[in-house]
Amino acid sequence: MSTHILIVEDEEDIARLIARTLEKEGIKSTIVTNLAQAQGFLTRQEPDLIILDLMLPDGDGLDLCKELRFREEKEIPVVVVTAKGEEVDRILGFEMGADDYIVKPFSPRELLLRIKAILRRLQKPPEPSQILKFEFLEIDPHKIQVRIKGESVKLTRTEFNLLLALAEARGKVLSREVLLDKVWGYTFEGYARTVDTHIRRLRKKLGPAAKFIETVWGIGYRFRS
Ligand code: CA
């Protein structure tokens, strides 16, 4: 099945540039120019990924991001495209659940690299390994499931991969760069904060199991079992 990406962007030039870049790679895309159209599209079809502009004529792209996080269906990764550097703080600060972001103006090549990394990460079948158990925390790499005291916890794929990477390397400190590379599939200078944001979100969801993830100041994170 071919990959299909939804582009939500009201600036025609940018939308077309993205679509052309994807097309060269054999990736199909659909362009919509506002939130209402995006929502309409999502009731009919399930894209593999969404490229989302934040400032749309009928509202804020982050609202769509939030809605997507509450969907019961398959998780759709979101790459936020933002005009200003300051908006990155909003994306990270409000923890809306974007998988990645890119600041305008960006090179199509960089965007493509991000998209490919996300798609690769989603399509990669989990390596056969056993359920990891730490006291009351269970991580099942096959089912991509986490249970705390027997209760299933809903994590995004990125959060799950982050937890798994840390748990598999338990006892060892993993730097933000190593985590970016392991979980996101690339390392970019200045994107270490992405790791921190996802760790924060992950800890919140883990509740009592958050104690396993230890911050090692100035270096990164360690799973303590
Ligand atoms: Ca816009």
Short mmCIF file of N, CA and C and ligand atoms in Angstrom, two decimals, residues 8-11 53-57 83 104, ligand 1:
data_model
loop_
_atom_site.label_atom_id
_atom_site.label_comp_id
_atom_site.label_asym_id
_atom_site.label_seq_id
_atom_site.Cartn_x
_atom_site.Cartn_y
_atom_site.Cartn_z
N VAL A 8 -1.89 20.09 5.48
CA VAL A 8 -2.85 21.13 5.91
C VAL A 8 -2.08 22.44 5.93
N GLU A 9 -2.26 23.22 4.92
CA GLU A 9 -1.44 24.43 4.74
C GLU A 9 -2.19 25.42 3.85
N ASP A 10 -2.36 26.65 4.33
CA ASP A 10 -3.12 27.62 3.53
C ASP A 10 -2.25 28.43 2.58
N GLU A 11 -0.93 28.35 2.74
CA GLU A 11 -0.06 29.03 1.79
C GLU A 11 0.19 28.11 0.60
N ASP A 53 0.20 22.99 9.26
CA ASP A 53 0.54 24.39 9.49
C ASP A 53 -0.25 24.83 10.73
N LEU A 54 0.33 25.75 11.51
CA LEU A 54 -0.37 26.15 12.74
C LEU A 54 -1.37 27.27 12.52
N MET A 55 -0.98 28.27 11.72
CA MET A 55 -1.87 29.42 11.54
C MET A 55 -2.73 29.20 10.31
N LEU A 56 -3.96 28.77 10.56
CA LEU A 56 -4.88 28.48 9.47
C LEU A 56 -6.03 29.49 9.50
N PRO A 57 -6.65 29.73 8.35
CA PRO A 57 -7.66 30.80 8.29
C PRO A 57 -8.83 30.58 9.26
N ALA A 83 5.71 29.04 11.45
CA ALA A 83 6.34 30.20 10.81
C ALA A 83 7.43 30.81 11.67
N LYS A 104 9.56 27.32 9.37
CA LYS A 104 9.65 27.97 8.05
C LYS A 104 10.68 29.09 8.10
CA CA B 1 -0.67 29.57 7.54
#
